[in-house]
Every structure is written in C-alpha cells, then in structure tokens.
Protein backbone atom coordinates (compact mmCIF):
# COMPACT_ATOMS: atom_id res chain seq x y z
CA MET A 1 0.00 -0.04 -0.05
CA THR A 2 2.80 2.37 0.90
CA LEU A 3 4.64 1.58 -2.22
CA ASP A 4 1.54 2.30 -4.29
CA ILE A 5 1.17 5.69 -2.57
CA ILE A 6 4.76 6.57 -3.24
CA THR A 7 4.43 5.46 -6.88
CA PHE A 8 1.33 7.60 -7.23
CA VAL A 9 2.96 10.63 -5.62
CA ASN A 10 6.04 10.32 -7.87
CA LYS A 11 3.87 10.00 -10.90
CA GLN A 12 1.91 13.08 -10.00
CA GLN A 13 5.17 15.00 -9.36
CA ASN A 14 6.49 13.91 -12.76
CA ASN A 15 3.25 15.09 -14.41
CA MET A 16 3.47 18.35 -12.70
CA LEU A 17 7.10 18.81 -13.66
CA HIS A 18 6.24 17.98 -17.24
CA LYS A 19 3.40 20.47 -17.35
CA LEU A 20 5.62 23.09 -15.78
CA LYS A 21 8.29 22.46 -18.31
CA ASN A 22 5.78 22.81 -21.04
CA ILE A 23 4.48 26.10 -19.66
CA LEU A 24 7.98 27.54 -19.29
CA PHE A 25 8.91 26.43 -22.72
CA ASN A 26 5.75 28.00 -24.21
CA ILE A 27 6.54 31.27 -22.35
CA PHE A 28 10.04 31.13 -23.62
CA VAL A 29 8.98 30.56 -27.28
CA LYS A 30 6.51 33.34 -27.14
CA LYS A 31 8.92 35.72 -25.62
CA PHE A 32 11.56 34.74 -28.19
CA MET A 33 9.17 35.16 -31.13
CA TYR A 34 8.05 38.50 -29.66
CA LEU A 35 11.59 39.86 -29.49
CA CYS A 36 12.30 38.46 -32.95
CA THR A 37 9.25 40.01 -34.57
CA ASN A 38 8.57 43.21 -32.59
CA GLU A 39 10.50 45.77 -34.60
CA ASN A 40 10.04 48.51 -31.92
CA VAL A 41 11.63 46.49 -29.20
CA LYS A 42 14.48 45.39 -31.51
CA MET A 43 15.06 48.95 -32.82
CA ASN A 44 15.06 50.50 -29.34
CA LEU A 45 17.55 48.05 -27.89
CA THR A 46 19.73 48.22 -30.99
CA GLU A 47 19.80 52.04 -31.00
CA GLU A 48 20.79 52.15 -27.21
CA LYS A 49 23.52 49.68 -27.88
CA GLN A 50 24.72 51.78 -30.89
CA LYS A 51 24.74 54.98 -28.79
CA ASN A 52 26.72 53.18 -26.20
CA LEU A 53 29.21 51.83 -28.77
CA ILE A 54 29.79 55.52 -29.83
CA THR A 55 30.23 56.42 -26.17
CA PHE A 56 32.82 53.68 -25.65
CA PHE A 57 35.22 55.12 -28.17
CA LEU A 58 34.41 58.72 -27.12
CA LYS A 59 35.41 57.89 -23.47
CA LYS A 60 38.54 56.02 -24.65
CA ASN A 61 39.70 59.20 -26.41
CA GLY A 62 39.14 61.51 -23.47
CA GLY A 63 35.43 62.30 -24.09
CA GLN A 64 35.50 63.28 -27.80
CA ILE A 65 36.57 62.11 -31.13
CA GLU A 66 36.36 63.08 -34.77
CA ARG A 67 33.42 61.54 -36.50
CA LEU A 68 35.41 59.96 -39.33
CA GLU A 69 37.75 58.23 -37.00
CA LEU A 70 34.84 57.03 -34.93
CA MET A 71 33.12 55.50 -37.97
CA LYS A 72 36.34 53.60 -38.83
CA LEU A 73 36.80 52.33 -35.23
CA ILE A 74 33.22 50.95 -35.23
CA TRP A 75 33.65 49.50 -38.71
CA MET A 76 36.85 47.62 -37.76
CA SER A 77 35.19 46.47 -34.48
CA ASP A 78 32.20 45.06 -36.37
CA ARG A 79 34.52 43.50 -39.02
CA LEU A 80 36.67 41.66 -36.51
CA HIS A 81 33.84 40.49 -34.31
CA LEU A 82 31.91 39.20 -37.38
CA ASN A 83 34.89 37.21 -38.45
CA LYS A 84 35.70 35.87 -34.99
CA TYR A 85 32.16 35.23 -33.59
CA GLY A 86 29.77 35.33 -36.53
CA ARG A 87 27.96 38.49 -35.94
CA THR A 88 28.63 42.27 -35.83
CA ILE A 89 28.54 44.23 -32.63
CA SER A 90 26.31 47.09 -33.90
CA LYS A 91 23.93 45.27 -36.12
CA ALA A 92 24.21 48.28 -38.49
CA ASN A 93 23.88 48.14 -42.24
CA TYR A 94 26.99 49.22 -44.05
CA PHE A 95 27.44 51.47 -47.06
CA ALA A 96 30.60 52.34 -49.05
CA LEU A 97 31.20 56.11 -49.04
CA PRO A 98 34.15 58.03 -50.55
CA TYR A 99 35.94 58.03 -47.07
CA GLY A 100 35.42 54.28 -46.53
CA PRO A 101 32.80 51.84 -45.20
CA VAL A 102 30.33 53.43 -42.86
CA PRO A 103 27.65 51.88 -40.39
CA SER A 104 24.69 53.76 -41.86
CA ARG A 105 22.45 54.17 -38.82
CA ILE A 106 25.39 54.98 -36.48
CA PHE A 107 26.60 57.55 -38.93
CA ASP A 108 23.11 59.19 -38.88
CA LEU A 109 23.04 59.15 -35.06
CA SER A 110 26.55 60.81 -34.76
CA LYS A 111 25.47 63.72 -36.90
CA HIS A 112 22.86 65.03 -34.39
CA SER A 113 23.16 65.97 -30.75
CA SER A 114 21.26 63.65 -28.32
CA ASP A 115 21.07 62.90 -24.67
CA SER A 116 24.24 60.69 -25.09
CA PHE A 117 26.53 63.03 -26.99
CA LYS A 118 26.63 66.42 -28.66
CA ILE A 119 28.12 67.49 -31.99
CA ASN A 120 30.79 70.21 -32.42
CA ASN A 121 31.63 70.64 -36.10
CA PHE A 122 33.18 67.18 -37.11
CA ASN A 123 33.72 66.07 -33.46
CA VAL A 124 31.45 64.04 -31.32
CA LEU A 125 31.51 64.74 -27.54
CA ALA A 126 30.31 62.39 -24.87
CA LEU A 127 27.55 63.52 -22.44
CA THR A 128 26.98 60.27 -20.58
CA GLU A 129 28.99 57.39 -19.19
CA PHE A 130 29.47 54.25 -21.16
CA ASN A 131 26.94 51.45 -20.15
CA SER A 132 28.59 48.02 -20.66
CA ASP A 133 25.30 46.28 -19.88
CA PHE A 134 24.40 46.20 -23.63
CA PHE A 135 27.60 44.41 -24.60
CA SER A 136 28.80 40.79 -24.36
CA LYS A 137 32.32 39.78 -23.19
CA SER A 138 33.25 39.20 -26.80
CA ASP A 139 31.93 42.58 -27.89
CA LEU A 140 34.02 44.34 -25.20
CA GLU A 141 37.07 42.25 -26.10
CA ILE A 142 37.03 43.20 -29.72
CA MET A 143 36.17 46.89 -28.96
CA GLU A 144 39.19 47.09 -26.64
CA TYR A 145 41.41 45.31 -29.22
CA THR A 146 40.32 47.64 -31.97
CA TRP A 147 41.06 50.73 -29.80
CA LEU A 148 44.45 49.55 -28.78
CA LYS A 149 45.51 48.64 -32.26
CA PHE A 150 44.06 51.59 -34.23
CA ASN A 151 43.67 54.61 -31.89
CA LYS A 152 46.89 56.18 -33.11
CA MET A 153 46.17 55.89 -36.76
CA GLY A 154 44.13 59.08 -37.15
CA SER A 155 41.21 59.81 -39.22
CA ILE A 156 42.73 60.28 -42.66
CA ARG A 157 45.15 57.38 -42.48
CA PHE A 158 42.44 55.18 -41.18
CA SER A 159 40.15 56.21 -44.02
CA ASP A 160 42.99 55.40 -46.56
CA TYR A 161 43.58 52.13 -44.85
CA SER A 162 39.93 51.12 -45.15
CA HIS A 163 40.18 51.61 -48.98
CA LYS A 164 42.31 48.47 -49.09
CA PHE A 165 39.36 46.18 -48.03
CA PRO A 166 37.04 44.55 -50.57
CA GLU A 167 33.78 46.16 -49.33
CA TRP A 168 35.16 49.44 -50.43
CA LEU A 169 37.27 48.26 -53.45
CA ARG A 170 34.06 46.76 -55.01
CA PHE A 171 32.82 50.39 -55.54
CA LYS A 172 36.25 52.10 -56.03
CA THR A 173 35.55 53.25 -59.56
CA GLN A 174 32.11 54.68 -58.83
CA LEU A 175 33.20 56.40 -55.60
CA GLU A 176 36.40 57.99 -57.09
CA ASN A 177 34.57 59.32 -60.18
CA GLY A 178 31.30 60.24 -58.55
CA SER A 179 29.85 62.76 -56.09
CA TYR A 180 30.91 62.81 -52.43
CA SER A 181 27.31 62.25 -51.61
CA LYS A 182 27.22 58.90 -53.33
CA SER A 183 26.88 55.70 -51.24
CA TYR A 184 26.54 52.05 -52.03
CA PRO A 185 25.13 49.21 -49.93
CA ILE A 186 27.78 46.77 -48.83
CA ASN A 187 27.52 43.06 -49.15
CA MET A 188 28.50 41.70 -45.79
CA GLN A 189 30.07 38.68 -47.33
CA ASP A 190 32.92 41.06 -48.38
CA PHE A 191 33.73 41.51 -44.69
CA PHE A 192 35.07 37.90 -44.60
CA GLU A 193 37.92 38.82 -46.93
CA PHE A 194 41.18 40.44 -45.87
CA PRO A 195 43.84 42.22 -47.88
CA ASP A 196 46.44 40.91 -45.35
CA LEU A 197 45.20 38.39 -42.79
CA GLU A 198 48.67 38.21 -41.21
CA GLU A 199 48.03 41.64 -39.73
CA PHE A 200 45.34 40.16 -37.47
CA ILE A 201 46.99 36.79 -36.68
CA ASP A 202 46.95 37.75 -33.00
CA VAL A 203 43.11 37.84 -32.92
CA LEU A 204 41.80 35.78 -35.89
CA THR A 205 42.48 32.37 -37.39
CA VAL A 206 41.47 30.92 -40.78
CA GLU A 207 39.27 28.38 -38.98
CA GLU A 208 37.42 31.06 -37.01
CA ILE A 209 36.62 33.12 -40.13
CA LYS A 210 35.31 30.02 -41.93
CA HIS A 211 33.14 28.91 -39.08
CA SER A 212 31.84 32.50 -38.46
CA GLN A 213 30.90 32.89 -42.08
CA ILE A 214 28.75 29.69 -41.91
CA GLN A 215 27.27 30.87 -38.66
CA TYR A 216 26.46 34.27 -40.09
CA ASN A 217 24.87 32.80 -43.10
CA GLU A 218 22.69 30.42 -41.13
CA HIS A 219 21.60 33.27 -38.86
CA SER A 220 20.78 35.48 -41.81
CA SER A 221 18.65 32.69 -43.34
CA PHE A 222 16.75 32.23 -40.14
CA GLN A 223 16.03 35.97 -39.97
CA GLU A 224 14.91 36.03 -43.47
CA PHE A 225 12.52 33.09 -42.63
CA LEU A 226 11.08 34.95 -39.56
CA ASN A 227 10.56 38.13 -41.68
CA ASN A 228 8.63 36.30 -44.37
C-alpha cells in the first residue's frame, strides 16, 4: 500500500514537472518570437547599444573624437567581431562612401546631438557614461582590441587604410569618379575577406573566419525566414 502511494505521488510530481516545463517552454518561445518580430523592441535596444558603442570610443579618447575616425573604429570592431564570432557588434547596415565603409544608422546618429552626445563641427562629444550592460564579453574584447590597435592611426590614415578592403574596393571606380554624396550598400560577405590576414594573426584564425561565415549565413537565413 505504501509503495503504491509513493508510486502515485512520484507519478503526480512527474506530471506536474512535465506540465511546468511545457508552460515555461511556451513562455520562452512566445517571448523569443516576440523579440524576434517586434520591430520597436529590437530597434530601441539596438539604438541604445549603438549609442553606447559610440560612447565607448568617445570615453577611450578622453570624451570626444572626430566622426570619421569614430566610424572607422566601429567599422573595424564590427568587421573583426563578425569574423571571430559570426555577428557584428552594432547590427548596423554598411554602405561604401568616398571616405570608406560606414555603419549607416550609426553615422546618422553621430550627426545630431542627443542625450548621449553632442556634436561640435566634425567632433562628437560624450554627455553620458558608457553602459557596458548592452555588450557581451566578446563585444568588449574586440572593441578594446580595436582601440588599442588603431587609436593612433588618425582619421585620414584610417580612411585610406579602409580603402584596401574588398567592401570598399568593389565600388572604388564609382566612388572615385562620382559625387561625395554617393553611397553604395555593402554586401556583408565582403567582410570575410582580408587584404592581409597576417596583420590580425593575434586575434583571428582562418578556421574562425570560416566557421563565423557559416554561422552568419545560417543566422541570416533564419532571420529571413522569420521576416517572411
């Protein structure tokens, strides 16, 4: 009799646990799908992260930095993180402009004063502290690496340097012969090519790049599926 009671209780507990797991799983799926499909939520979180990405480099440079140099630091951070971890840090769409690749939305943000920074001619000045809560450990690792490697290059040299990369070279003729207001959408697959990979041997391997490209392509296909 006692054994039957114990068996019954265990069965009831297992049933309750199973139901609880199903409930939690359904909540997770609904939450995940909501975040995946709710554009307002995604846009707000992405914009806050992008503002803090700007602030990171402003603070690293004593509170202000020239916009052109800022765009190049963000571009390189995104490029390296994409190749090492399969995604960009900023989630920005990139365009090729005469002065190099540019994260479009971040470029627009950096042209207007906000609660996070103010604009003084071609310089961007920080108004708030950097909030690391928006960033993963790998984000911060690559942002720090990029700053240490490129902060002495300066905006003009950095711009010229970016012209060696395939995402800009693809539009070299049009950009050099056209208006300075011209811009061309960049195919992110070009980010997986390097003019000289040896330069980044301390942070990237060929295997990491190959794996990251596969991961990026799978994620892009999944996002396309969700949006259709």
